[in-house]
Amino acid sequence: MPDFDLAIRGGTLVTAADTVRADLGIRDGRIAAIAERIADATRTIDASGLLVLPGGIDSHVHIAQESGPGIVMADDFASATRAAAAGGNTCVMPFALQPRGSSLRAATQAYRALAEGQCHIDVAIHLIVSDPTPAVLGQELPALIAEGYTSFKVFMTYDDLVLNDRQLLDVFDLARGAGARVMVHAEGYDTIRYMAEKLERAGETRPYGHALSRPQLVEREAAHRAISHAELVDLPIVIVHVSGEQAMEQIAWARSRGLKIHAETCPQYLTLTAEDLKGRGADDPMAGAKYVCSPPPRDTASQEAIWRGIQNGVFELVSSDHCPFRYDDARGKLNPRGQQSFRYVPNGLPGIETRLPILFSEGVSAGRISLNRFVELTATNHAKLYGLYPRKGSIGIGFDADLTLWDPNRRETIRQDNLHHGSDYTPWEGFSVTGWPVTTIARGTVVAEDGRVIGDLGHGQVLDRTIDPALRPTG
Ligand code: URP
Ligand code: ZN
Ligand code: ZN
């Protein structure tokens, strides 16, 4: 019997630390050998001329999430993980959302049931806490954290999700005691409402009004407030989807004071601008709705600032914040209320399949970041921050054989027609990239090859995590 189920031969292995020419031997879904030459395997994949990367981990995606009356998210677990696999990912992290007035545990169980048996790649579930009642803080959340839902997101805006400052402090305090990782959506609720109402009164209802209603200071103020709360409670937090220089400066300032503030950004803040919300010259007055997300994309100066933050280490994570709605759909971007005002256009962009090619092309191929930094930003740091390391996020003996064979020279043009998500558009239609995922291997099984998803639905597992010892309180 051969020593290995699968050998990957002739490729260049890239981790966050090293770039080496070596073969990989895979047994029972894990990496069992790294050697100059591995010959004895049931199946061999020739990776000559390709990079062998840890599979992408996208730690911020929204899948089949409740999105308000009459609005339906465009992806279920099957379509989202299909698109993720085609885009070179081997693990994604969506959110079980607690609707206000409901049990967090019930919402989490129902959400997990949607995922079980419906995934092409592994999934680890974060929570969204929208209603920190005494029962949630006292029983449900601590128990769920102990069971393996070790991270959750809180919002400083959105009518149905916003927590006030006292609630933020209470959940931060609980997270500190329980050793959970908290993700913060930092935009100020009242400033947005003030701006939105003022714009509407002045007759500004176009999708572009969304960008005008959320200037950078809205994000800067909330980031500062979240950082202050985190300092008071002595809790490391992750500020997600940072869009511009002003919030980034707050994070750098906090770090310079020794605070553990982590930061995530997304491809939309590197490649899109608020001008896109005007519709890119299309005759359709609603076309800009395709780019409505929160925070909104800014301007080219902000893009350059975010690149600097990626280069100098302010950002540890680049996620997609995949939040897909169909455009030409009364249950999506073109819902009747959304056509009355930007305020009702569902927020979010599809990006689960395009995150890696865009970051590789604009980052590595354009000479802005190294290959190793790419791996760190798209896989290793996600695993480390969210309790998946050392099972996932790198290439080493004992790690899950989650790998992406990557052609660094392949040129492609992103087209909706070639994507696998449930949305009916991509914000990056016609965007040219250099560098492309050619084969995705999830726990030793090829799940996507050259744009075709070939793995079985059900191959992906819902992962439980353990509390990160670094987050466990001492004394
Ligand atoms: O517009 C966005 N980002 N929608 C997704 C929900 C969120 O706030 O992450
Ligand atoms: Zn958010
Ligand atoms: Zn999000």
Tab-separated table of C-alpha atoms and ligand atoms in Angstrom:
chain	number	residue	atom	x	y	z
A	1	MET	CA	0.000	0.000	0.000
A	2	PRO	CA	1.403	3.446	-0.877
A	3	ASP	CA	2.617	5.650	1.966
A	4	PHE	CA	0.393	8.570	0.990
A	5	ASP	CA	-3.101	9.122	-0.420
A	6	LEU	CA	-1.910	12.114	-2.381
A	7	ALA	CA	1.424	13.593	-3.391
A	8	ILE	CA	1.785	17.146	-4.645
A	9	ARG	CA	4.976	17.273	-6.586
A	10	GLY	CA	7.198	19.952	-8.054
A	11	GLY	CA	5.514	23.004	-6.564
A	12	THR	CA	6.844	25.915	-4.549
A	13	LEU	CA	5.469	25.881	-1.021
A	14	VAL	CA	4.673	29.267	0.467
A	15	THR	CA	3.884	29.939	4.103
A	16	ALA	CA	3.780	33.180	6.058
A	17	ALA	CA	7.455	32.553	6.868
A	18	ASP	CA	9.079	30.651	3.994
A	19	THR	CA	9.103	29.966	0.290
A	20	VAL	CA	10.642	26.568	-0.518
A	21	ARG	CA	10.706	24.033	-3.339
A	22	ALA	CA	9.372	20.770	-1.865
A	23	ASP	CA	6.881	17.936	-2.388
A	24	LEU	CA	3.996	17.245	-0.028
A	25	GLY	CA	2.697	13.878	1.118
A	26	ILE	CA	-0.906	13.782	2.325
A	27	ARG	CA	-2.463	11.027	4.392
A	28	ASP	CA	-5.978	10.919	5.912
A	29	GLY	CA	-6.625	14.533	4.966
A	30	ARG	CA	-3.533	15.889	6.689
A	31	ILE	CA	-0.054	16.866	5.659
A	32	ALA	CA	2.109	13.890	6.607
A	33	ALA	CA	5.400	14.678	4.867
A	34	ILE	CA	7.325	17.546	3.339
A	35	ALA	CA	10.321	16.315	1.401
A	36	GLU	CA	12.543	16.942	-1.569
A	37	ARG	CA	10.809	14.104	-3.356
A	38	ILE	CA	7.693	12.086	-2.552
A	39	ALA	CA	7.026	9.199	-4.898
A	40	ASP	CA	4.890	6.647	-3.140
A	41	ALA	CA	1.293	7.902	-3.328
A	42	THR	CA	-2.048	6.640	-4.623
A	43	ARG	CA	-2.549	9.855	-6.561
A	44	THR	CA	-0.050	12.464	-7.702
A	45	ILE	CA	-0.709	16.059	-8.714
A	46	ASP	CA	1.980	17.790	-10.723
A	47	ALA	CA	2.376	21.314	-9.339
A	48	SER	CA	5.374	22.286	-11.481
A	49	GLY	CA	5.354	26.011	-12.123
A	50	LEU	CA	2.684	26.544	-9.466
A	51	LEU	CA	2.713	27.948	-5.970
A	52	VAL	CA	1.335	25.714	-3.238
A	53	LEU	CA	-0.400	27.997	-0.740
A	54	PRO	CA	-2.378	27.330	2.426
A	55	GLY	CA	-6.028	27.391	1.339
A	56	GLY	CA	-7.630	30.766	1.810
A	57	ILE	CA	-9.505	31.317	5.048
A	58	ASP	CA	-12.158	34.000	4.753
A	59	SER	CA	-13.058	34.900	8.316
A	60	HIS	CA	-15.763	37.419	7.457
A	61	VAL	CA	-18.565	36.234	5.186
A	62	HIS	CA	-22.348	36.434	5.395
A	63	ILE	CA	-24.237	33.390	4.177
A	64	ALA	CA	-27.993	32.773	4.354
A	65	GLN	CA	-28.245	35.451	7.002
A	66	GLU	CA	-31.581	37.046	7.918
A	67	SER	CA	-31.583	40.436	6.231
A	68	GLY	CA	-34.797	42.215	7.121
A	69	PRO	CA	-38.395	42.024	5.885
A	70	GLY	CA	-38.689	40.972	2.260
A	71	ILE	CA	-34.920	40.800	1.686
A	72	VAL	CA	-33.166	37.527	0.921
A	73	MET	CA	-29.445	36.903	0.836
A	74	ALA	CA	-28.306	35.459	-2.484
A	75	ASP	CA	-26.199	32.589	-1.123
A	76	ASP	CA	-27.002	29.522	0.882
A	77	PHE	CA	-24.197	27.350	2.254
A	78	ALA	CA	-24.016	25.261	-0.905
A	79	SER	CA	-23.566	28.182	-3.295
A	80	ALA	CA	-21.335	30.248	-0.994
A	81	THR	CA	-18.922	27.398	-0.274
A	82	ARG	CA	-18.971	26.417	-3.964
A	83	ALA	CA	-17.904	29.940	-4.903
A	84	ALA	CA	-15.380	30.060	-2.070
A	85	ALA	CA	-13.783	26.782	-3.202
A	86	ALA	CA	-13.565	27.972	-6.815
A	87	GLY	CA	-11.836	31.096	-5.515
A	88	GLY	CA	-9.105	29.161	-3.703
A	89	ASN	CA	-10.595	29.047	-0.204
A	90	THR	CA	-10.757	26.025	2.077
A	91	CYS	CA	-12.523	27.507	5.102
A	92	VAL	CA	-15.028	30.316	5.582
A	93	MET	CA	-16.455	31.901	8.704
A	94	PRO	CA	-20.064	33.137	8.499
A	95	PHE	CA	-22.280	34.480	11.288
A	96	ALA	CA	-25.203	33.037	13.234
A	97	LEU	CA	-27.286	36.145	13.875
A	98	GLN	CA	-29.423	36.544	16.968
A	99	PRO	CA	-32.587	38.377	15.901
A	100	ARG	CA	-33.497	40.881	18.589
A	101	GLY	CA	-35.966	39.428	21.065
A	102	SER	CA	-34.877	35.875	20.281
A	103	SER	CA	-32.649	33.310	21.879
A	104	LEU	CA	-29.026	33.335	20.707
A	105	ARG	CA	-28.793	29.589	21.258
A	106	ALA	CA	-31.888	28.853	19.173
A	107	ALA	CA	-30.594	31.087	16.363
A	108	THR	CA	-27.200	29.367	16.469
A	109	GLN	CA	-28.670	25.866	16.381
A	110	ALA	CA	-30.954	26.760	13.478
A	111	TYR	CA	-28.068	28.333	11.583
A	112	ARG	CA	-25.767	25.372	12.136
A	113	ALA	CA	-28.513	23.064	10.873
A	114	LEU	CA	-28.556	25.042	7.601
A	115	ALA	CA	-24.832	24.398	7.202
A	116	GLU	CA	-24.582	20.728	8.164
A	117	GLY	CA	-24.141	18.556	5.078
A	118	GLN	CA	-24.386	21.561	2.744
A	119	CYS	CA	-20.780	22.710	2.471
A	120	HIS	CA	-18.017	22.049	-0.045
A	121	ILE	CA	-15.367	23.324	2.362
A	122	ASP	CA	-15.081	23.675	6.129
A	123	VAL	CA	-17.019	26.325	7.960
A	124	ALA	CA	-16.507	27.807	11.431
A	125	ILE	CA	-19.364	29.892	12.758
A	126	HIS	CA	-19.100	33.250	14.543
A	127	LEU	CA	-22.079	34.657	16.421
A	128	ILE	CA	-23.742	38.066	16.123
A	129	VAL	CA	-25.017	39.357	19.450
A	130	SER	CA	-27.829	41.864	18.884
A	131	ASP	CA	-29.687	41.556	22.165
A	132	PRO	CA	-27.453	41.091	25.215
A	133	THR	CA	-30.217	40.311	27.690
A	134	PRO	CA	-29.366	38.957	31.147
A	135	ALA	CA	-30.156	35.448	29.835
A	136	VAL	CA	-27.795	35.901	26.897
A	137	LEU	CA	-24.986	37.369	28.989
A	138	GLY	CA	-25.540	35.096	31.933
A	139	GLN	CA	-26.116	31.751	30.271
A	140	GLU	CA	-26.397	31.469	26.500
A	141	LEU	CA	-23.277	33.278	25.366
A	142	PRO	CA	-20.844	31.815	27.925
A	143	ALA	CA	-22.157	28.322	27.172
A	144	LEU	CA	-21.910	28.792	23.401
A	145	ILE	CA	-18.355	30.107	23.714
A	146	ALA	CA	-17.407	27.066	25.803
A	147	GLU	CA	-18.982	24.802	23.166
A	148	GLY	CA	-16.735	26.169	20.430
A	149	TYR	CA	-18.391	29.347	19.095
A	150	THR	CA	-15.436	31.322	20.354
A	151	SER	CA	-15.938	34.588	18.467
A	152	PHE	CA	-18.764	37.025	17.944
A	153	LYS	CA	-19.501	40.280	16.208
A	154	VAL	CA	-21.182	43.351	17.611
A	155	PHE	CA	-22.511	46.352	15.709
A	156	MET	CA	-22.376	50.043	16.510
A	157	THR	CA	-24.981	50.772	13.830
A	158	TYR	CA	-28.014	49.286	11.962
A	159	ASP	CA	-31.501	49.634	13.510
A	160	ASP	CA	-31.874	45.944	14.304
A	161	LEU	CA	-28.338	45.278	15.502
A	162	VAL	CA	-26.888	48.376	17.164
A	163	LEU	CA	-25.658	48.051	20.746
A	164	ASN	CA	-25.402	51.133	22.925
A	165	ASP	CA	-22.208	51.940	24.804
A	166	ARG	CA	-23.310	50.243	28.015
A	167	GLN	CA	-24.226	47.098	26.080
A	168	LEU	CA	-20.881	47.143	24.305
A	169	LEU	CA	-19.098	47.369	27.631
A	170	ASP	CA	-21.159	44.502	29.021
A	171	VAL	CA	-20.431	42.173	26.113
A	172	PHE	CA	-16.751	43.168	26.096
A	173	ASP	CA	-16.616	42.348	29.798
A	174	LEU	CA	-18.207	38.967	29.201
A	175	ALA	CA	-15.821	38.215	26.344
A	176	ARG	CA	-12.865	39.059	28.544
A	177	GLY	CA	-14.041	36.644	31.218
A	178	ALA	CA	-14.886	33.869	28.777
A	179	GLY	CA	-11.850	34.243	26.508
A	180	ALA	CA	-13.844	35.041	23.362
A	181	ARG	CA	-12.720	37.069	20.356
A	182	VAL	CA	-14.904	40.116	19.596
A	183	MET	CA	-15.278	41.659	16.144
A	184	VAL	CA	-16.611	45.214	16.005
A	185	HIS	CA	-18.490	46.933	13.201
A	186	ALA	CA	-17.390	50.489	13.916
A	187	GLU	CA	-19.763	53.079	12.470
A	188	GLY	CA	-21.777	55.457	14.633
A	189	TYR	CA	-25.534	54.891	14.552
A	190	ASP	CA	-26.686	58.400	15.459
A	191	THR	CA	-24.318	60.230	13.132
A	192	ILE	CA	-25.477	58.032	10.239
A	193	ARG	CA	-29.138	58.647	11.044
A	194	TYR	CA	-28.559	62.370	11.313
A	195	MET	CA	-26.796	62.439	7.955
A	196	ALA	CA	-29.285	60.131	6.222
A	197	GLU	CA	-32.307	62.129	7.328
A	198	LYS	CA	-30.664	65.400	6.346
A	199	LEU	CA	-29.778	64.058	2.905
A	200	GLU	CA	-33.290	62.721	2.354
A	201	ARG	CA	-34.819	66.049	3.356
A	202	ALA	CA	-32.592	67.662	0.719
A	203	GLY	CA	-33.907	65.182	-1.871
A	204	GLU	CA	-30.778	63.006	-2.026
A	205	THR	CA	-32.137	59.464	-2.226
A	206	ARG	CA	-29.799	57.945	-4.854
A	207	PRO	CA	-27.585	54.998	-3.904
A	208	TYR	CA	-24.741	57.540	-3.823
A	209	GLY	CA	-26.493	59.095	-0.791
A	210	HIS	CA	-25.339	56.017	1.130
A	211	ALA	CA	-21.710	57.121	0.743
A	212	LEU	CA	-22.567	60.724	1.629
A	213	SER	CA	-24.379	59.581	4.771
A	214	ARG	CA	-21.328	57.726	6.080
A	215	PRO	CA	-18.261	59.965	5.753
A	216	GLN	CA	-15.001	58.677	7.180
A	217	LEU	CA	-15.477	60.490	10.474
A	218	VAL	CA	-18.472	58.232	11.186
A	219	GLU	CA	-16.083	55.289	11.141
A	220	ARG	CA	-13.285	57.164	12.909
A	221	GLU	CA	-15.500	58.212	15.820
A	222	ALA	CA	-16.891	54.713	16.313
A	223	ALA	CA	-13.443	53.112	16.031
A	224	HIS	CA	-12.154	55.467	18.711
A	225	ARG	CA	-15.117	54.694	20.961
A	226	ALA	CA	-14.732	50.925	20.501
A	227	ILE	CA	-11.016	51.218	21.266
A	228	SER	CA	-11.739	53.207	24.420
A	229	HIS	CA	-14.255	50.615	25.601
A	230	ALA	CA	-11.776	47.838	24.840
A	231	GLU	CA	-9.086	49.664	26.810
A	232	LEU	CA	-11.382	50.126	29.782
A	233	VAL	CA	-12.261	46.445	29.850
A	234	ASP	CA	-8.745	45.327	28.828
A	235	LEU	CA	-10.047	43.298	25.900
A	236	PRO	CA	-8.308	42.736	22.549
A	237	ILE	CA	-10.825	43.406	19.755
A	238	VAL	CA	-10.860	43.129	15.970
A	239	ILE	CA	-12.147	46.174	14.098
A	240	VAL	CA	-13.538	44.739	10.899
A	241	HIS	CA	-13.894	46.084	7.349
A	242	VAL	CA	-11.835	49.242	7.911
A	243	SER	CA	-12.386	51.461	4.896
A	244	GLY	CA	-10.209	54.528	5.277
A	245	GLU	CA	-7.229	56.309	6.710
A	246	GLN	CA	-9.063	57.980	9.576
A	247	ALA	CA	-10.174	54.766	11.323
A	248	MET	CA	-6.822	53.222	10.487
A	249	GLU	CA	-5.050	56.085	12.272
A	250	GLN	CA	-7.096	55.371	15.394
A	251	ILE	CA	-5.983	51.749	15.298
A	252	ALA	CA	-2.323	52.661	14.781
A	253	TRP	CA	-2.595	55.156	17.651
A	254	ALA	CA	-4.114	52.501	19.937
A	255	ARG	CA	-1.356	50.051	19.041
A	256	SER	CA	1.287	52.687	19.750
A	257	ARG	CA	-0.170	52.853	23.267
A	258	GLY	CA	0.249	49.109	23.663
A	259	LEU	CA	-3.398	48.157	23.138
A	260	LYS	CA	-4.184	44.915	21.335
A	261	ILE	CA	-6.419	46.198	18.577
A	262	HIS	CA	-6.534	44.016	15.473
A	263	ALA	CA	-7.722	45.256	12.105
A	264	GLU	CA	-9.286	43.810	8.982
A	265	THR	CA	-9.804	45.374	5.581
A	266	CYS	CA	-11.374	44.108	2.337
A	267	PRO	CA	-10.714	44.244	-1.425
A	268	GLN	CA	-13.523	46.774	-1.938
A	269	TYR	CA	-11.538	49.363	0.019
A	270	LEU	CA	-8.515	48.767	-2.208
A	271	THR	CA	-10.246	48.822	-5.568
A	272	LEU	CA	-13.606	50.633	-5.449
A	273	THR	CA	-14.523	54.226	-4.613
A	274	ALA	CA	-17.638	56.141	-3.577
A	275	GLU	CA	-17.916	57.250	-7.221
A	276	ASP	CA	-18.943	53.677	-8.054
A	277	LEU	CA	-22.129	54.298	-6.085
A	278	LYS	CA	-23.058	56.774	-8.835
A	279	GLY	CA	-23.430	53.776	-11.124
A	280	ARG	CA	-20.329	53.839	-13.317
A	281	GLY	CA	-22.075	55.777	-16.086
A	282	ALA	CA	-24.906	53.273	-16.524
A	283	ASP	CA	-28.284	54.723	-17.592
A	284	ASP	CA	-29.976	52.794	-14.793
A	285	PRO	CA	-30.337	55.248	-11.853
A	286	MET	CA	-30.142	52.353	-9.380
A	287	ALA	CA	-26.920	50.823	-10.771
A	288	GLY	CA	-24.911	52.304	-7.901
A	289	ALA	CA	-26.835	50.035	-5.510
A	290	LYS	CA	-24.519	47.226	-6.606
A	291	TYR	CA	-21.735	48.955	-4.656
A	292	VAL	CA	-23.683	49.860	-1.520
A	293	CYS	CA	-21.870	48.369	1.437
A	294	SER	CA	-20.912	49.558	4.882
A	295	PRO	CA	-18.608	51.262	5.430
A	296	PRO	CA	-18.777	52.561	1.849
A	297	PRO	CA	-15.763	52.558	-0.471
A	298	ARG	CA	-13.907	55.898	-0.264
A	299	ASP	CA	-11.467	57.438	-2.744
A	300	THR	CA	-8.104	56.672	-4.336
A	301	ALA	CA	-6.203	58.429	-1.523
A	302	SER	CA	-7.909	56.096	0.958
A	303	GLN	CA	-7.001	53.110	-1.173
A	304	GLU	CA	-3.347	54.133	-1.003
A	305	ALA	CA	-3.630	54.644	2.763
A	306	ILE	CA	-5.108	51.175	3.223
A	307	TRP	CA	-2.266	49.704	1.150
A	308	ARG	CA	0.190	51.445	3.466
A	309	GLY	CA	-1.628	49.893	6.426
A	310	ILE	CA	-1.331	46.493	4.799
A	311	GLN	CA	2.362	47.032	4.166
A	312	ASN	CA	3.235	48.373	7.603
A	313	GLY	CA	1.260	45.787	9.558
A	314	VAL	CA	-1.743	47.777	10.807
A	315	PHE	CA	-3.923	45.257	8.974
A	316	GLU	CA	-3.569	41.607	9.861
A	317	LEU	CA	-6.563	40.369	7.909
A	318	VAL	CA	-7.958	40.847	4.427
A	319	SER	CA	-11.440	39.298	4.311
A	320	SER	CA	-14.149	39.589	1.692
A	321	ASP	CA	-17.080	40.665	3.908
A	322	HIS	CA	-19.030	38.702	1.287
A	323	CYS	CA	-22.624	39.801	1.771
A	324	PRO	CA	-24.419	38.880	-1.449
A	325	PHE	CA	-27.719	40.215	-2.692
A	326	ARG	CA	-29.075	39.890	-6.173
A	327	TYR	CA	-29.276	43.217	-8.013
A	328	ASP	CA	-32.178	42.691	-10.396
A	329	ASP	CA	-34.479	41.367	-7.722
A	330	ALA	CA	-37.282	42.855	-5.635
A	331	ARG	CA	-35.934	40.827	-2.704
A	332	GLY	CA	-32.423	42.204	-3.232
A	333	LYS	CA	-30.858	45.526	-4.177
A	334	LEU	CA	-33.948	46.606	-6.172
A	335	ASN	CA	-36.464	46.067	-3.396
A	336	PRO	CA	-39.283	48.640	-3.562
A	337	ARG	CA	-38.183	50.564	-0.464
A	338	GLY	CA	-34.583	50.610	-1.676
A	339	GLN	CA	-35.776	52.329	-4.831
A	340	GLN	CA	-37.307	55.044	-2.682
A	341	SER	CA	-34.102	55.761	-0.753
A	342	PHE	CA	-30.519	54.571	-0.326
A	343	ARG	CA	-31.429	53.933	3.298
A	344	TYR	CA	-33.262	50.732	2.380
A	345	VAL	CA	-30.815	49.284	-0.126
A	346	PRO	CA	-29.447	46.120	1.494
A	347	ASN	CA	-25.813	46.659	2.467
A	348	GLY	CA	-23.171	44.326	1.143
A	349	LEU	CA	-21.255	43.067	-1.883
A	350	PRO	CA	-20.517	39.582	-3.197
A	351	GLY	CA	-16.772	38.877	-3.021
A	352	ILE	CA	-16.061	35.418	-1.652
A	353	GLU	CA	-14.663	34.123	-4.962
A	354	THR	CA	-12.737	37.210	-6.000
A	355	ARG	CA	-10.951	38.160	-2.738
A	356	LEU	CA	-7.821	36.088	-3.359
A	357	PRO	CA	-7.266	36.896	-7.052
A	358	ILE	CA	-7.800	40.619	-6.460
A	359	LEU	CA	-5.439	40.788	-3.480
A	360	PHE	CA	-2.844	38.628	-5.219
A	361	SER	CA	-2.958	40.688	-8.380
A	362	GLU	CA	-3.050	44.147	-6.810
A	363	GLY	CA	-0.756	43.091	-3.971
A	364	VAL	CA	1.786	40.475	-5.062
A	365	SER	CA	1.765	40.885	-8.855
A	366	ALA	CA	1.800	44.679	-8.542
A	367	GLY	CA	4.809	44.475	-6.186
A	368	ARG	CA	3.086	45.925	-3.122
A	369	ILE	CA	3.364	42.873	-0.838
A	370	SER	CA	5.384	39.672	-0.721
A	371	LEU	CA	4.005	36.203	-1.303
A	372	ASN	CA	4.515	35.428	2.378
A	373	ARG	CA	2.566	38.492	3.438
A	374	PHE	CA	-0.237	37.445	1.071
A	375	VAL	CA	-0.453	34.076	2.833
A	376	GLU	CA	-0.434	35.735	6.232
A	377	LEU	CA	-3.203	38.179	5.294
A	378	THR	CA	-5.458	35.615	3.641
A	379	ALA	CA	-4.974	32.444	5.698
A	380	THR	CA	-2.497	32.280	8.586
A	381	ASN	CA	-3.677	35.284	10.572
A	382	HIS	CA	-7.329	34.270	10.185
A	383	ALA	CA	-6.542	30.868	11.676
A	384	LYS	CA	-4.470	32.394	14.461
A	385	LEU	CA	-6.950	35.082	15.468
A	386	TYR	CA	-10.007	32.848	15.392
A	387	GLY	CA	-8.778	29.661	17.041
A	388	LEU	CA	-8.141	27.466	14.004
A	389	TYR	CA	-4.355	27.354	14.342
A	390	PRO	CA	-2.355	25.055	14.142
A	391	ARG	CA	-5.014	22.919	12.486
A	392	LYS	CA	-5.446	25.343	9.597
A	393	GLY	CA	-3.703	28.357	8.106
A	394	SER	CA	-0.274	27.025	7.165
A	395	ILE	CA	1.625	24.172	5.565
A	396	GLY	CA	3.323	21.895	8.069
A	397	ILE	CA	3.248	18.340	9.353
A	398	GLY	CA	-0.118	17.666	10.997
A	399	PHE	CA	-1.981	20.611	9.457
A	400	ASP	CA	-5.157	19.840	7.529
A	401	ALA	CA	-4.214	19.410	3.869
A	402	ASP	CA	-6.038	22.618	2.910
A	403	LEU	CA	-4.144	23.889	-0.104
A	404	THR	CA	-4.494	26.066	-3.155
A	405	LEU	CA	-2.358	25.490	-6.213
A	406	TRP	CA	-1.851	28.930	-7.612
A	407	ASP	CA	-0.656	30.039	-11.040
A	408	PRO	CA	1.099	33.377	-10.398
A	409	ASN	CA	1.289	34.244	-14.088
A	410	ARG	CA	-2.174	33.397	-15.290
A	411	ARG	CA	-4.133	36.402	-16.490
A	412	GLU	CA	-7.883	36.415	-16.136
A	413	THR	CA	-10.687	38.888	-16.398
A	414	ILE	CA	-13.329	38.651	-13.687
A	415	ARG	CA	-16.744	37.991	-15.202
A	416	GLN	CA	-20.051	37.275	-13.507
A	417	ASP	CA	-20.613	34.522	-16.096
A	418	ASN	CA	-17.677	32.567	-14.690
A	419	LEU	CA	-18.426	32.957	-10.985
A	420	HIS	CA	-20.221	30.452	-8.776
A	421	HIS	CA	-22.016	32.623	-6.212
A	422	GLY	CA	-25.766	33.159	-6.018
A	423	SER	CA	-25.639	36.848	-6.830
A	424	ASP	CA	-26.452	38.075	-10.348
A	425	TYR	CA	-23.524	40.485	-10.601
A	426	THR	CA	-19.995	41.108	-9.447
A	427	PRO	CA	-18.722	44.584	-8.519
A	428	TRP	CA	-15.503	43.613	-10.341
A	429	GLU	CA	-16.998	42.862	-13.753
A	430	GLY	CA	-14.181	43.288	-16.299
A	431	PHE	CA	-11.442	43.648	-13.661
A	432	SER	CA	-8.185	42.118	-14.929
A	433	VAL	CA	-5.998	40.104	-12.602
A	434	THR	CA	-2.643	38.371	-12.806
A	435	GLY	CA	-2.521	35.255	-10.628
A	436	TRP	CA	-5.263	32.673	-10.312
A	437	PRO	CA	-6.216	29.644	-8.182
A	438	VAL	CA	-6.149	26.556	-10.378
A	439	THR	CA	-6.809	23.741	-7.887
A	440	THR	CA	-8.319	23.826	-4.393
A	441	ILE	CA	-7.692	20.899	-2.057
A	442	ALA	CA	-9.729	20.682	1.144
A	443	ARG	CA	-8.543	18.161	3.749
A	444	GLY	CA	-6.730	16.231	1.032
A	445	THR	CA	-9.610	16.140	-1.472
A	446	VAL	CA	-9.642	18.159	-4.681
A	447	VAL	CA	-12.782	20.291	-4.425
A	448	ALA	CA	-12.229	22.698	-7.306
A	449	GLU	CA	-10.187	22.465	-10.471
A	450	ASP	CA	-9.870	25.070	-13.165
A	451	GLY	CA	-13.128	26.809	-12.370
A	452	ARG	CA	-15.122	23.603	-11.862
A	453	VAL	CA	-16.253	22.642	-8.375
A	454	ILE	CA	-15.958	18.885	-8.224
A	455	GLY	CA	-16.042	18.058	-4.538
A	456	ASP	CA	-19.124	16.541	-2.934
A	457	LEU	CA	-21.545	18.772	-1.125
A	458	GLY	CA	-21.113	17.612	2.437
A	459	HIS	CA	-17.327	17.312	2.295
A	460	GLY	CA	-17.087	20.505	4.336
A	461	GLN	CA	-17.526	20.184	8.081
A	462	VAL	CA	-18.810	22.656	10.632
A	463	LEU	CA	-15.843	23.135	12.944
A	464	ASP	CA	-15.893	23.683	16.675
A	465	ARG	CA	-13.076	25.710	18.082
A	466	THR	CA	-11.360	25.863	21.433
A	467	ILE	CA	-10.682	29.017	23.374
A	468	ASP	CA	-7.358	30.598	22.498
A	469	PRO	CA	-5.115	30.362	25.599
A	470	ALA	CA	-3.875	33.891	24.841
A	471	LEU	CA	-7.411	35.179	25.386
A	472	ARG	CA	-8.068	33.203	28.541
A	473	PRO	CA	-7.979	35.527	31.505
A	474	THR	CA	-5.239	35.008	34.027
A	475	GLY	CA	-5.755	35.326	37.742
B	1	URP	O1	-22.272	46.231	3.941
B	1	URP	C1	-21.906	45.282	4.598
B	1	URP	N1	-20.679	45.223	5.050
B	1	URP	N2	-22.743	44.301	4.848
B	1	URP	C2	-22.468	43.184	5.600
B	1	URP	C3	-22.805	43.359	7.024
B	1	URP	C4	-21.649	43.930	7.752
B	1	URP	O2	-21.803	44.977	8.352
B	1	URP	O3	-20.590	43.353	7.763
B	2	ZN	ZN	-20.096	44.886	9.590
B	3	ZN	ZN	-19.796	41.815	7.306
